[in-house]
Coordinates of C-alpha atoms in Angstrom, one line a residue:
Chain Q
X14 CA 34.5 -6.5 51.0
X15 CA 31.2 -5.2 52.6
X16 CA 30.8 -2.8 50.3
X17 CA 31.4 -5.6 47.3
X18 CA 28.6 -7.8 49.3
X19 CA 25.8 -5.0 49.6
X20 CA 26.7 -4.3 45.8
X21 CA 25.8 -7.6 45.0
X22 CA 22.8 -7.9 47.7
X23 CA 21.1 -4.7 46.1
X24 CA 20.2 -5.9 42.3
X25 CA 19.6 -9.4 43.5
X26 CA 16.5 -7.6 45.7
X27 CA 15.7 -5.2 43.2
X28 CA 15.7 -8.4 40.8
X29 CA 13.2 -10.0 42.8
X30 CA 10.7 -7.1 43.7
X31 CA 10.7 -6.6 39.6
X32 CA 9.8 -10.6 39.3
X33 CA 6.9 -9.5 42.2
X34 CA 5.9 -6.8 40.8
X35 CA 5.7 -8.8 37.2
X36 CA 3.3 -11.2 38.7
X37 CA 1.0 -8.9 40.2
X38 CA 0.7 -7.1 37.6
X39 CA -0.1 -10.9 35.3
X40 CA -2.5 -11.9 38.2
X41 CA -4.2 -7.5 37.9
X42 CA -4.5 -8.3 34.0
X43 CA -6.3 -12.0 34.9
X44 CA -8.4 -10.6 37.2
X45 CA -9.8 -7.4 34.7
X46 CA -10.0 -10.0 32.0
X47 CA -11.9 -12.6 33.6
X48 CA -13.9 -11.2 36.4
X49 CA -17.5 -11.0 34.1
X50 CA -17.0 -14.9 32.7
X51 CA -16.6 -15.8 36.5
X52 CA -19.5 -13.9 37.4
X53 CA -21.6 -15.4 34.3
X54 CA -20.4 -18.9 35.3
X55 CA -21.3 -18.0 39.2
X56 CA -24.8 -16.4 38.4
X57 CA -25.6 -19.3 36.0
X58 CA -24.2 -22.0 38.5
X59 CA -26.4 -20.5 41.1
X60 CA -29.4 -20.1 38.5
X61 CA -29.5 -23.9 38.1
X62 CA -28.6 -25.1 41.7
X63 CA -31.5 -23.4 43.6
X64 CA -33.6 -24.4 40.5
X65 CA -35.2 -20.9 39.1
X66 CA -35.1 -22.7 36.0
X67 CA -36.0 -26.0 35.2
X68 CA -33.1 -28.3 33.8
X69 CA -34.6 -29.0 30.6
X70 CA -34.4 -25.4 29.7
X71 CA -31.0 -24.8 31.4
X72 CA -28.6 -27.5 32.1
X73 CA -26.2 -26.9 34.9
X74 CA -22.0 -26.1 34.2
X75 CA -21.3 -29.4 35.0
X76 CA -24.2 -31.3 32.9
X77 CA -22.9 -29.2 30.0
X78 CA -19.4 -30.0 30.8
X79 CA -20.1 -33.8 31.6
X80 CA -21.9 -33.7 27.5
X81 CA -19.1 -32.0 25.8
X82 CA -16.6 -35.2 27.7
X83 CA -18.7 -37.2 26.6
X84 CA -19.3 -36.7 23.0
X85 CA -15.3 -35.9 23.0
X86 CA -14.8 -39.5 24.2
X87 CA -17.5 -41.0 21.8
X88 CA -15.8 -39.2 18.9
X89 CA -18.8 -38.1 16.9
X90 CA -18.8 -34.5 17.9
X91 CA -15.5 -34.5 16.9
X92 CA -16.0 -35.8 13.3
X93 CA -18.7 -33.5 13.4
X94 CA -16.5 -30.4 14.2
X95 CA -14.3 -31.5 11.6
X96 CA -16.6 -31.7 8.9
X97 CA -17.9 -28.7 9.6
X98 CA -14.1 -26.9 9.8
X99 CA -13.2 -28.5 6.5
X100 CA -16.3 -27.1 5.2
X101 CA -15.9 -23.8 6.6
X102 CA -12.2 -23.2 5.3
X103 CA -13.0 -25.0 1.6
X104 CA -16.1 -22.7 1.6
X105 CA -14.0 -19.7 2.6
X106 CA -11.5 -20.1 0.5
X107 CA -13.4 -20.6 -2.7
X108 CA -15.0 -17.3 -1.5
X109 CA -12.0 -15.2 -0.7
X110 CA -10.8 -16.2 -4.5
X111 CA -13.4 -15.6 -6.3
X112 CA -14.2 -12.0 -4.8
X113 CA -10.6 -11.4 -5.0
X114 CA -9.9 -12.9 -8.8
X115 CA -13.5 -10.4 -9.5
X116 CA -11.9 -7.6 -7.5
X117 CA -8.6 -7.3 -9.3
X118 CA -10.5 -8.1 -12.7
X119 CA -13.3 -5.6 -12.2
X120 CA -11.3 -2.9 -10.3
X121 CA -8.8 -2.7 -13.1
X122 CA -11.3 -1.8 -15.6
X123 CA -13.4 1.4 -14.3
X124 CA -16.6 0.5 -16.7
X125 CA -16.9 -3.0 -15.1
X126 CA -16.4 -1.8 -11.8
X127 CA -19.1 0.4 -12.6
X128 CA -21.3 -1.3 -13.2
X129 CA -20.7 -4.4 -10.8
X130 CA -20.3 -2.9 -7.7
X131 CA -23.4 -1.8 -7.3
X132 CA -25.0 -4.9 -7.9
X133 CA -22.6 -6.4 -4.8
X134 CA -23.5 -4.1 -2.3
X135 CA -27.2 -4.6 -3.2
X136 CA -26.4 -7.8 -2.2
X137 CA -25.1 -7.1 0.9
X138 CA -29.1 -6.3 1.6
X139 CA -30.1 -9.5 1.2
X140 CA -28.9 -12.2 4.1
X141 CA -27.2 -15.2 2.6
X142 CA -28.8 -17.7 4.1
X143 CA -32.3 -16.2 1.9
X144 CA -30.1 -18.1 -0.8
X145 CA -30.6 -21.1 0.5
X146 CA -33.6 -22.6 -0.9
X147 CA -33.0 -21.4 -4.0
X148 CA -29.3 -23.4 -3.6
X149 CA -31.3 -26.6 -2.2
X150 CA -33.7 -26.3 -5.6
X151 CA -30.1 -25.6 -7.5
X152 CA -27.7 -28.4 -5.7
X153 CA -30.2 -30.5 -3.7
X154 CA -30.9 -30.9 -0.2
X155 CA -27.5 -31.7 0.3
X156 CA -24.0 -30.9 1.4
X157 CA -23.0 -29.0 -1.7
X158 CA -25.6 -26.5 -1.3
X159 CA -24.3 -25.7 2.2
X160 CA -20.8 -25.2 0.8
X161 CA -22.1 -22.8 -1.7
X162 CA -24.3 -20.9 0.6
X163 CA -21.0 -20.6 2.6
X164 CA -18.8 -19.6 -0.3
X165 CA -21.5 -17.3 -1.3
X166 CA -21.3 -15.8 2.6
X167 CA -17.7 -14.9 2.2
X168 CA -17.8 -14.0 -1.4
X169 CA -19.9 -10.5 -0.9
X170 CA -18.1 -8.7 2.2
X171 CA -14.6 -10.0 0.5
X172 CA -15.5 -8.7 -3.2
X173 CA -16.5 -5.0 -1.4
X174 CA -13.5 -5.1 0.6
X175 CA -11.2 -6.3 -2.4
X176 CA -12.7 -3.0 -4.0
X177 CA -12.2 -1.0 -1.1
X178 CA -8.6 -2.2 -0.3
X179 CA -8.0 -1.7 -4.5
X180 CA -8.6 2.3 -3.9
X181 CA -6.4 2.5 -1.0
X182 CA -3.2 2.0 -2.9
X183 CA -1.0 5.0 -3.3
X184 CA -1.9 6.8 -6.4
X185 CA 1.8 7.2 -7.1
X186 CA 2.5 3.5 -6.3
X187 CA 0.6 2.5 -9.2
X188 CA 2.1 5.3 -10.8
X189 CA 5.5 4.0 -10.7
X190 CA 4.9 1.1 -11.2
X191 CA 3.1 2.0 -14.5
X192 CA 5.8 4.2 -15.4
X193 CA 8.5 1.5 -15.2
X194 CA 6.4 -0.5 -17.7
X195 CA 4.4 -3.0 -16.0
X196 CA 1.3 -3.7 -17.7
X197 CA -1.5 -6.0 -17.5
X198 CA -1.7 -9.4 -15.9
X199 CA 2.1 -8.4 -14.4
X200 CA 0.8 -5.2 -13.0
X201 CA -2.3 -7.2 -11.5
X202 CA 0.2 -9.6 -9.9
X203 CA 3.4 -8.2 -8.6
X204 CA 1.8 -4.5 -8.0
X205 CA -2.2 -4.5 -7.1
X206 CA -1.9 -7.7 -5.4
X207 CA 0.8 -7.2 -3.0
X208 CA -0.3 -3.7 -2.1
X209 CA -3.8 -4.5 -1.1
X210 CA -2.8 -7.3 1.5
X211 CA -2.7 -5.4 4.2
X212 CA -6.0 -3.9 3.4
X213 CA -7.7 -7.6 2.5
X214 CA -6.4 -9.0 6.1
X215 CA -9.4 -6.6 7.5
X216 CA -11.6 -8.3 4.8
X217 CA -10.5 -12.2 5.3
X218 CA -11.2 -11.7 9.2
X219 CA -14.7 -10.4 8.6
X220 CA -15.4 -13.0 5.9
X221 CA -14.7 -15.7 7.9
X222 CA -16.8 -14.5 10.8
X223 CA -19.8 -14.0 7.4
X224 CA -18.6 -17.6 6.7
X225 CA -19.5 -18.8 9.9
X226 CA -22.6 -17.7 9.6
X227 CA -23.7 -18.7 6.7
X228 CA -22.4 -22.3 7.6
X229 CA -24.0 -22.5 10.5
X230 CA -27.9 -21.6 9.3
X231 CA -27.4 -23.8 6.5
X232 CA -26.1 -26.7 8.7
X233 CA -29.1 -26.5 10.7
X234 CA -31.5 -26.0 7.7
X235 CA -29.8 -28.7 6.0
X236 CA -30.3 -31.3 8.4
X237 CA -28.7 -34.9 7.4
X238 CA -26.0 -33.3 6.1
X239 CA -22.6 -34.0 9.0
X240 CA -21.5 -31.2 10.8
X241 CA -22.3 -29.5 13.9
X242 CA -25.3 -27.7 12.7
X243 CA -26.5 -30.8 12.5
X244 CA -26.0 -31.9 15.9
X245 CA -27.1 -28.5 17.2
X246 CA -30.7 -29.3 15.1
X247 CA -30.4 -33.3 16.7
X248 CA -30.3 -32.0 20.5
X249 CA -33.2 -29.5 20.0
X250 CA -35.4 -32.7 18.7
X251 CA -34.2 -35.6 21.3
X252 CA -34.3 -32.1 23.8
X253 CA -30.4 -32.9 24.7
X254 CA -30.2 -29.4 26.1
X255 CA -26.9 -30.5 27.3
X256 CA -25.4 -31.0 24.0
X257 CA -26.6 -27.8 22.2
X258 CA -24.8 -25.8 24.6
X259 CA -22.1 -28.0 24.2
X260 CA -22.0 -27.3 20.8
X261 CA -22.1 -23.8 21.2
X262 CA -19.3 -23.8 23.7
X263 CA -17.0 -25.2 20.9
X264 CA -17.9 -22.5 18.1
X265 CA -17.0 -20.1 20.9
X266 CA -13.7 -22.1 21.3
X267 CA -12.9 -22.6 17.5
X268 CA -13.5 -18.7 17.3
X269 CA -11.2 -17.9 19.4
X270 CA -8.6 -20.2 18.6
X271 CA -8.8 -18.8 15.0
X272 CA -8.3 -15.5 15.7
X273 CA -5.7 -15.6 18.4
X274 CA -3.9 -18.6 16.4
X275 CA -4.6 -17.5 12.7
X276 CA -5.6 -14.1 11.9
X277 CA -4.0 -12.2 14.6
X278 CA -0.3 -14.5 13.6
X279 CA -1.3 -13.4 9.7
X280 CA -1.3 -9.8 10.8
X281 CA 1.7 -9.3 12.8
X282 CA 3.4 -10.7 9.9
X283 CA 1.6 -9.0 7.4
X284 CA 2.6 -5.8 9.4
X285 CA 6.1 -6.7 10.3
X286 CA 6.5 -7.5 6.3
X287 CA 4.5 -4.8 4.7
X288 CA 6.5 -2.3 7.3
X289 CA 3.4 -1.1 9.1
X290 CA 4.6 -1.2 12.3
X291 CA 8.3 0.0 13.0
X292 CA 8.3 2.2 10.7
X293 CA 10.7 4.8 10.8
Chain R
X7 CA 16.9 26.5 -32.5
X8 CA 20.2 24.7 -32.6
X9 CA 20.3 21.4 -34.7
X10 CA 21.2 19.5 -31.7
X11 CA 18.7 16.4 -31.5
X12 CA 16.1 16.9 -28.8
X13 CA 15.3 14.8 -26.1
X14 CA 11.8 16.0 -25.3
X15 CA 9.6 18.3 -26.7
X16 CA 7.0 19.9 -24.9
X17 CA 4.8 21.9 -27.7
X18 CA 2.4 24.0 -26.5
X19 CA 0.2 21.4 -24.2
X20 CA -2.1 23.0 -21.7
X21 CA -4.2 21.2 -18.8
X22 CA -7.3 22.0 -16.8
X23 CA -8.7 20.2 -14.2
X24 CA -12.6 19.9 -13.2
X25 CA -13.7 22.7 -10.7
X26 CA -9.9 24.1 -10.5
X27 CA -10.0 25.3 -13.8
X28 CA -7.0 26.0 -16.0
X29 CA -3.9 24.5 -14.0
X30 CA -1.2 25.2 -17.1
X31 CA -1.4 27.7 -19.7
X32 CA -0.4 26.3 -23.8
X33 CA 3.4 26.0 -22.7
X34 CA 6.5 25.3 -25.1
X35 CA 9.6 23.9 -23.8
X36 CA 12.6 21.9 -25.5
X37 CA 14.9 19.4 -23.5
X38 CA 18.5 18.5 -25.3
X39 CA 19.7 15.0 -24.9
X40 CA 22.0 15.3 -21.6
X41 CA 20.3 18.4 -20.7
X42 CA 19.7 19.1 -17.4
X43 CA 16.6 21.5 -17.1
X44 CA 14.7 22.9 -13.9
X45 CA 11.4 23.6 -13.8
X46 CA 10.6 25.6 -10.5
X47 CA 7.7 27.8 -8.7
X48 CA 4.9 28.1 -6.2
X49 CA 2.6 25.2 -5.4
X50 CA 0.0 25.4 -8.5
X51 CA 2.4 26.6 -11.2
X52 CA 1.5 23.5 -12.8
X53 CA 4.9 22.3 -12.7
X54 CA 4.1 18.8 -11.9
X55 CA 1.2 18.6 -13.9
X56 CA 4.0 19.5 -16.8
X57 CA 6.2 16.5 -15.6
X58 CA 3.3 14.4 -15.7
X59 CA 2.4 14.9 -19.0
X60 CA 6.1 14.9 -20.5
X61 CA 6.0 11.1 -18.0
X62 CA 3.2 10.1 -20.2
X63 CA 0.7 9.8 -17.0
X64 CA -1.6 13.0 -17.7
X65 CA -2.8 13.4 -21.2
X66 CA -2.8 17.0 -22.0
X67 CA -5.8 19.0 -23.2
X68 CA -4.2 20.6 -25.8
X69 CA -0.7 20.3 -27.7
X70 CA 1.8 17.5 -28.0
X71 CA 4.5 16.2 -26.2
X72 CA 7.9 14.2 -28.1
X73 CA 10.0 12.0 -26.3
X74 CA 13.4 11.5 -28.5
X75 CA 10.9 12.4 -31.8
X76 CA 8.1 9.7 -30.8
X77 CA 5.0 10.6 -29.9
X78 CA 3.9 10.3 -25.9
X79 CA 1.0 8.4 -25.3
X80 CA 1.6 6.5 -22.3
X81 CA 4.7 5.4 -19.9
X82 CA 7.6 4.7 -22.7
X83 CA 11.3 2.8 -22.2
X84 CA 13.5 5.8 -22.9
X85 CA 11.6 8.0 -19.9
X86 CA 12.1 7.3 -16.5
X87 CA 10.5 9.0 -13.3
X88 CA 11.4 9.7 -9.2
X89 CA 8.4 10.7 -7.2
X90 CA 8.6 13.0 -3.9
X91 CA 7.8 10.3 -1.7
X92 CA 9.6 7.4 -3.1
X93 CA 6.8 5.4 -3.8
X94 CA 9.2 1.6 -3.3
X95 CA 6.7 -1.3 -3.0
X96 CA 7.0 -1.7 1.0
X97 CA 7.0 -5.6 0.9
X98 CA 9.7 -5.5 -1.7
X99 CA 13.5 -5.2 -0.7
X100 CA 15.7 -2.8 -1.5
X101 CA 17.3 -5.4 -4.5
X102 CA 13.9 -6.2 -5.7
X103 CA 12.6 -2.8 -5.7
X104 CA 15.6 -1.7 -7.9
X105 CA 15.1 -4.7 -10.0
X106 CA 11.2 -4.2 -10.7
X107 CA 11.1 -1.9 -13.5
X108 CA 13.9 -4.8 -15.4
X109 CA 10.7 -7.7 -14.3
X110 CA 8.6 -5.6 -15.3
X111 CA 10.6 -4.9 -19.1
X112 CA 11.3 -8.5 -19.5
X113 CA 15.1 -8.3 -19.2
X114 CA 16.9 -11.1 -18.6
X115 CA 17.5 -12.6 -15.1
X116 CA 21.5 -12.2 -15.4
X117 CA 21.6 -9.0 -17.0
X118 CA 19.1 -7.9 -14.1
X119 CA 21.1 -9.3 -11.5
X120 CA 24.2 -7.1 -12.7
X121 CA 22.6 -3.7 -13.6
X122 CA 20.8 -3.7 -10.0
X123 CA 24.3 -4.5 -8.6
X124 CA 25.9 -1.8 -11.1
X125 CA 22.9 1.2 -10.2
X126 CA 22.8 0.4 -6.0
X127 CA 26.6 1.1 -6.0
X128 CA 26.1 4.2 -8.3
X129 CA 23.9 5.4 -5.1
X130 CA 25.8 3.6 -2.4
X131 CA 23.3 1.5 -1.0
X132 CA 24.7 -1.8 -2.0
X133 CA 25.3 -2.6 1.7
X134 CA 21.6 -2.2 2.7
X135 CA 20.2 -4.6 -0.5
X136 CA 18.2 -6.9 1.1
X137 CA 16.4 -4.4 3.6
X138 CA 13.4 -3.5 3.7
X139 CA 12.0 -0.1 2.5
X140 CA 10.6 0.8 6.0
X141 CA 14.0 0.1 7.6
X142 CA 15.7 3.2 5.9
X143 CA 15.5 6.6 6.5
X144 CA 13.9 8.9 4.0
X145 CA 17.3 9.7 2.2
X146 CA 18.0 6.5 1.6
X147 CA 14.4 5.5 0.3
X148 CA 14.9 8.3 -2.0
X149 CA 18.5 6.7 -3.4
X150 CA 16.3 3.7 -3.6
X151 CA 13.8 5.5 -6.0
X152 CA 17.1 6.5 -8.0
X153 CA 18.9 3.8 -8.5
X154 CA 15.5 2.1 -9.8
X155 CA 14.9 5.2 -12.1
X156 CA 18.4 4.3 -13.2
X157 CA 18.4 0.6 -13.5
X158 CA 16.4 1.3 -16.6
X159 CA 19.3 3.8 -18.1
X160 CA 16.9 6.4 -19.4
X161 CA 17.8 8.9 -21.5
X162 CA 15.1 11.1 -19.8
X163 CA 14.9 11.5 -16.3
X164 CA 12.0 13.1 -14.6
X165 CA 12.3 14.1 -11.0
X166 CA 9.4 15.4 -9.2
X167 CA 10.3 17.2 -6.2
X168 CA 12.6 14.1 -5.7
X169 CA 13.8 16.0 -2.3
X170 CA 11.5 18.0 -0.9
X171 CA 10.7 15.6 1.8
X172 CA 14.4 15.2 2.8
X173 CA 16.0 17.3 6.1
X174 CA 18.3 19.9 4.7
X175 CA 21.7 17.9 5.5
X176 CA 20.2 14.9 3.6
X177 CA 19.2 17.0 0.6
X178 CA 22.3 18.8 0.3
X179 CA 24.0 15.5 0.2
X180 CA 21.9 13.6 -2.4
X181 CA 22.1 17.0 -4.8
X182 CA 25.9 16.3 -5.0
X183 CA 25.1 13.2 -5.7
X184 CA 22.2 13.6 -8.0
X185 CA 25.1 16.3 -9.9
X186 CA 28.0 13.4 -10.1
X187 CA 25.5 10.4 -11.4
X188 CA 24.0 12.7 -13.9
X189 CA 27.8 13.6 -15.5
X190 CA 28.6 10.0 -15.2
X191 CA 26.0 8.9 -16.5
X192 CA 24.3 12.3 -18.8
X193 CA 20.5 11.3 -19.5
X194 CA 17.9 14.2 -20.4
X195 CA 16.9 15.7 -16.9
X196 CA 13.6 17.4 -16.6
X197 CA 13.5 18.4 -12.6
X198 CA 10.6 19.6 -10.7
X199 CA 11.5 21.6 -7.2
X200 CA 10.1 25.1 -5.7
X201 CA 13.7 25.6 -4.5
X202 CA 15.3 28.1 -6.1
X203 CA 18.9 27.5 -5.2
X204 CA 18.6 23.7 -5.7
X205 CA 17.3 24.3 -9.4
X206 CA 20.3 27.2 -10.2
X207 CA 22.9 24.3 -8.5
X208 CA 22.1 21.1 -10.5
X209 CA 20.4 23.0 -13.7
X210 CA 22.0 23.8 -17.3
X211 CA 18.5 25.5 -17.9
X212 CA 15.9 27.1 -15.2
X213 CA 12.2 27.6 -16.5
X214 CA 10.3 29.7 -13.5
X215 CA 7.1 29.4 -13.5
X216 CA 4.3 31.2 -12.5
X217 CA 0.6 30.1 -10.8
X218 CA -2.9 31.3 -12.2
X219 CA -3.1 29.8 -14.5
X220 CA 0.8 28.2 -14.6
X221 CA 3.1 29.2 -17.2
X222 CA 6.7 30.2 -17.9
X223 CA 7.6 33.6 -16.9
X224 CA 11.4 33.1 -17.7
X225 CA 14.3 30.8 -18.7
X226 CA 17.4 30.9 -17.2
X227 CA 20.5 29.3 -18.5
X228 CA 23.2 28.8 -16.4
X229 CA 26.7 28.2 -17.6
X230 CA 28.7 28.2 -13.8
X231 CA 31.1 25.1 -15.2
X232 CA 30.9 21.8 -13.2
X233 CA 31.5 20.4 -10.8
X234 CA 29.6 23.1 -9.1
X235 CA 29.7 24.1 -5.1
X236 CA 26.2 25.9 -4.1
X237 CA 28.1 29.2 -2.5
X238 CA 29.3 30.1 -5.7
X239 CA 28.3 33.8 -6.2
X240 CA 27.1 33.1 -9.6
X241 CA 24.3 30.6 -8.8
X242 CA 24.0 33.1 -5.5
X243 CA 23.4 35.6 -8.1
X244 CA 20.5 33.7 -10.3
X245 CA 18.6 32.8 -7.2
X246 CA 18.1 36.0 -6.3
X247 CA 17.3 37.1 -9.5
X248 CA 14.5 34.4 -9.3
X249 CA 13.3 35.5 -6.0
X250 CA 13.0 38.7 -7.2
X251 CA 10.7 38.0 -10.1
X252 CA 8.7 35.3 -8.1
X253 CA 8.0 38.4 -5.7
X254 CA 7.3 40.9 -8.2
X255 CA 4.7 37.9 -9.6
X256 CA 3.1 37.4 -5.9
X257 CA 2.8 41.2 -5.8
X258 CA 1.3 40.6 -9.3
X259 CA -1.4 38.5 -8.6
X260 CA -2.0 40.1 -5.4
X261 CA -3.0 43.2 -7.1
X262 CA -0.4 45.4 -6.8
X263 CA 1.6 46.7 -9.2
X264 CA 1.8 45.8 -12.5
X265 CA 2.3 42.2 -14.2
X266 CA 5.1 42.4 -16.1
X267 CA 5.0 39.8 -18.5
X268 CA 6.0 38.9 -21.5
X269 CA 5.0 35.8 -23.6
X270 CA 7.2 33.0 -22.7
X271 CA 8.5 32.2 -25.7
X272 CA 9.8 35.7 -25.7
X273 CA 11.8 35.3 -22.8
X274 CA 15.5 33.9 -23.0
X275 CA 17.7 34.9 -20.5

């Protein structure tokens, strides 16, 4: 009987010393991770309590928090944010399918690639948003120029890393797969395609973060146009420092949900699928 | 010449390759229908580069090449090819890797649905069909690669170095195999491998090839009856005939000694 009872005594500790050691080792990871945004938030705190800098030029934690509940509760940041999102994916996604449709078309047909992809990564050497005016004298002062400057943004990183991710596929993939007769459009589809989504995820992540961008100038260039650019140009001319910071705080926020929620959940799968990971 | 139909003709083709010069010297060989031929040698023979251009993937520089009497210009029905690494599509299962080739022909969904069934049991993978390629072991991705060469019931099979990836338990295993499908079944085999014992087991016909430029140095034929077991002193016999030429080749090339060689076509065993 003793025996049974120090038998059972002994993994019951153990059991609880591994659930202590578990949370130290959270509370370690917490600490390593955070310990620079608490000491930005600290330094800034003090910054604007013993008033080095004047609080139209830099609004305390709390002023900034107090304007980011506030426009929360009044609703127009928030309409704001949303017109800018739906902008940002509509743009995106005309831009990931148009470099991709040009990328498949052009990379299957060595003369055209040739001769195209040069002219794309020229591009790359011109910023997007030097587009702009010539969009605004295109589309008007207006919305729609915006979108296509953000289109635009995503289109040229996506269509060089379409072309990239097109000479990454296993010679004797495409081998294979021309060998049991697949042929045009089909091959394009069910062979180039699927192989080179691993390689696009890579492209779609830095796209976006082009889109941004892109969106972003232009919103503030734009100005009358919804969005949050738009509120980011408002609060530099009423001098609601406050608010721009605000702003900013929620791109950081959307950025981060994006990539933790989207991209990084579109690349475990992609992996698990495409057998990148796990593999034997 | 007999007046047995051929399967595939290889007449005289020849292939260089920029900065690497001539890989494979004008070379002439004939395939029967059901004939199982071997093509074996050092890395650069040009072995591969011949299975390539008798696949209809490498043009070559000079000659022709017939597959049963038509003209090869390009991938064709009747031919039919395993790579060394087995080259599945990774997002694909095994069912739908087996079934591509079919997709890809335009044969009809039922039809499809019972020749996959029909070539994954001829390999014994039928109990792994809806894995996924990275999930099996490189013997198994290799049946895979198989059964979708023989999905599309070929009446030429090219095999390039099918298993030279493959631990030597596993590729003792799948060239029994490899030996019963091809009497079952009896397409044209054209198989590339630098092992000489492998080639003497599963071949009617060994071409040994040489590197520098590559070209046939001689032609086996062996006639051991099947089903055939790899100790038999006969095939023991031609591989070391093999091994002795290949070194007497090396030696060659090296330097020393002399050549030795006489025109292929000259050579029939």
């Amino acid at each position: 009987m003793t025996t049974n009872t120090a038998d059972g005594g002994a993994p019951g500790a153990a059991g609880a010393s591994r659930a202590a050691r578990g949370a130290r080792r959270v509370a370690m990871l917490a600490v390593r991770k955070l310990w620079f945004i608490a000491l930005i938030l600290v330094v800034w705190w003090l910054v604007t309590a013993l008033g080095l800098v004047p609080a139209y030029k830099l609004p305390s934690p709390g002023d900034v928090l107090g304007a980011l509940e506030n426009a929360i509760r009044e609703r127009e940041l928030l309409g704001a944010l949303w017109d800018t999102l739906l902008r940002l994916v509509t743009g995106w996604a005309i831009g990931v399918a148009c470099a991709v449709a040009l990328g498949l078309l052009t990379g299957a047909v060595p003369f055209l690639e040739d001769g195209i992809r040069p002219v794309l990564a020229g591009l790359q050497a011109v910023p997007t948003i030097a587009f702009l005016p010539l969009a605004i004298l295109w589309f008007g002062f207006n919305a729609t120029a915006v979108l296509v400057i953000t289109a635009f943004g995503t289109f040229k990183p996506m269509a060089l890393a379409t072309y990239g991710a097109i000479h990454q596929v296993p010679p004797t993939l495409k081998m294979a797969g021309r060998a049991m007769g697949a042929r045009g459009l089909f091959y394009q589809r069910t062979l180039v395609l699927p192989a080179i989504v691993p390689s696009l995820v890579t492209g779609l992540k830095l796209s976006w973060s082009f889109a941004w961008r892109s969106l972003m100038a232009a919103e503030i260039i734009v100005s009358g146009t919804t969005g949050l650019g738009g509120v980011l140009e408002l609060g530099r001319e009423i001098n609601a420092i406050d608010i721009v910071m605000a702003v900013i705080l929620i791109i950081l926020v959307v950025g981060i949900l994006f990539e933790q929620l989207v991209f990084a959940r579109l690349e475990r799968w992609v992996n698990r699928r495409w057998g990148l990971v796990g593999a034997r | 010449m007999t007046a047995e139909p051929l399967a595939l003709r290889i007449d005289g083709v020849s292939k260089a390759y920029p900065n690497r010069g001539l890989a494979l010297a004008p070379t002439t060989i004939e395939v029967r229908r059901g004939e199982f031929v071997s093509l074996v040698g050092p890395s650069g023979c040009g072995k591969s580069t011949l299975l390539g251009m008798a696949a209809g993937l490498l043009a070559p520089d000079s000659g022709t090449v017939e597959a049963m009497g038509q003209r090869v210009g390009g991938p064709g029905r009747e031919r039919a090819i395993v790579f060394q690494d087995a080259a599945l599509m990774p997002w694909l299962n095994v069912r739908h890797n087996v079934e591509y080739g079919l997709r890809a022909q335009r044969v009809p969904k039922a039809e499809r649905r019972t020749r996959v069934a029909e070539a994954l049991e001829m390999v014994h993978l039928d109990r792994v069909a809806d894995r996924h390629p990275h999930e099996l072991s490189g013997g198994m991705r290799q049946r895979v690669a198989i059964a979708r060469a023989l999905v599309l019931r070929p009446e030429i099979l090219l095999m390039d170095e099918p298993f030279s990836a493959l631990d030597a338990q596993t590729r003792t295993v799948l060239q029994d195999e490899l030996q019963r499908i091809w009497l079952e079944t009896r397409p044209a085999v054209v198989f590339v491998t630098h092992n000489l014992m492998e080639a003497a087991f599963l071949s009617d016909t060994v071409y040994l090839l040489s590197a520098g430029p590559g070209r046939i140095v001689r032609r086996y034929e062996v006639t051991v009856p099947r089903p055939r077991e790899e100790s038999d002193p006969r095939l023991v016999d031609i591989r070391q005939d093999m091994l002795d030429r290949l070194r007497s080749e090396v030696n060659a090339a090296a330097g020393r000694g002399d050549p030795d060689l006489a025109p292929a076509d000259a050579l029939a065993a």
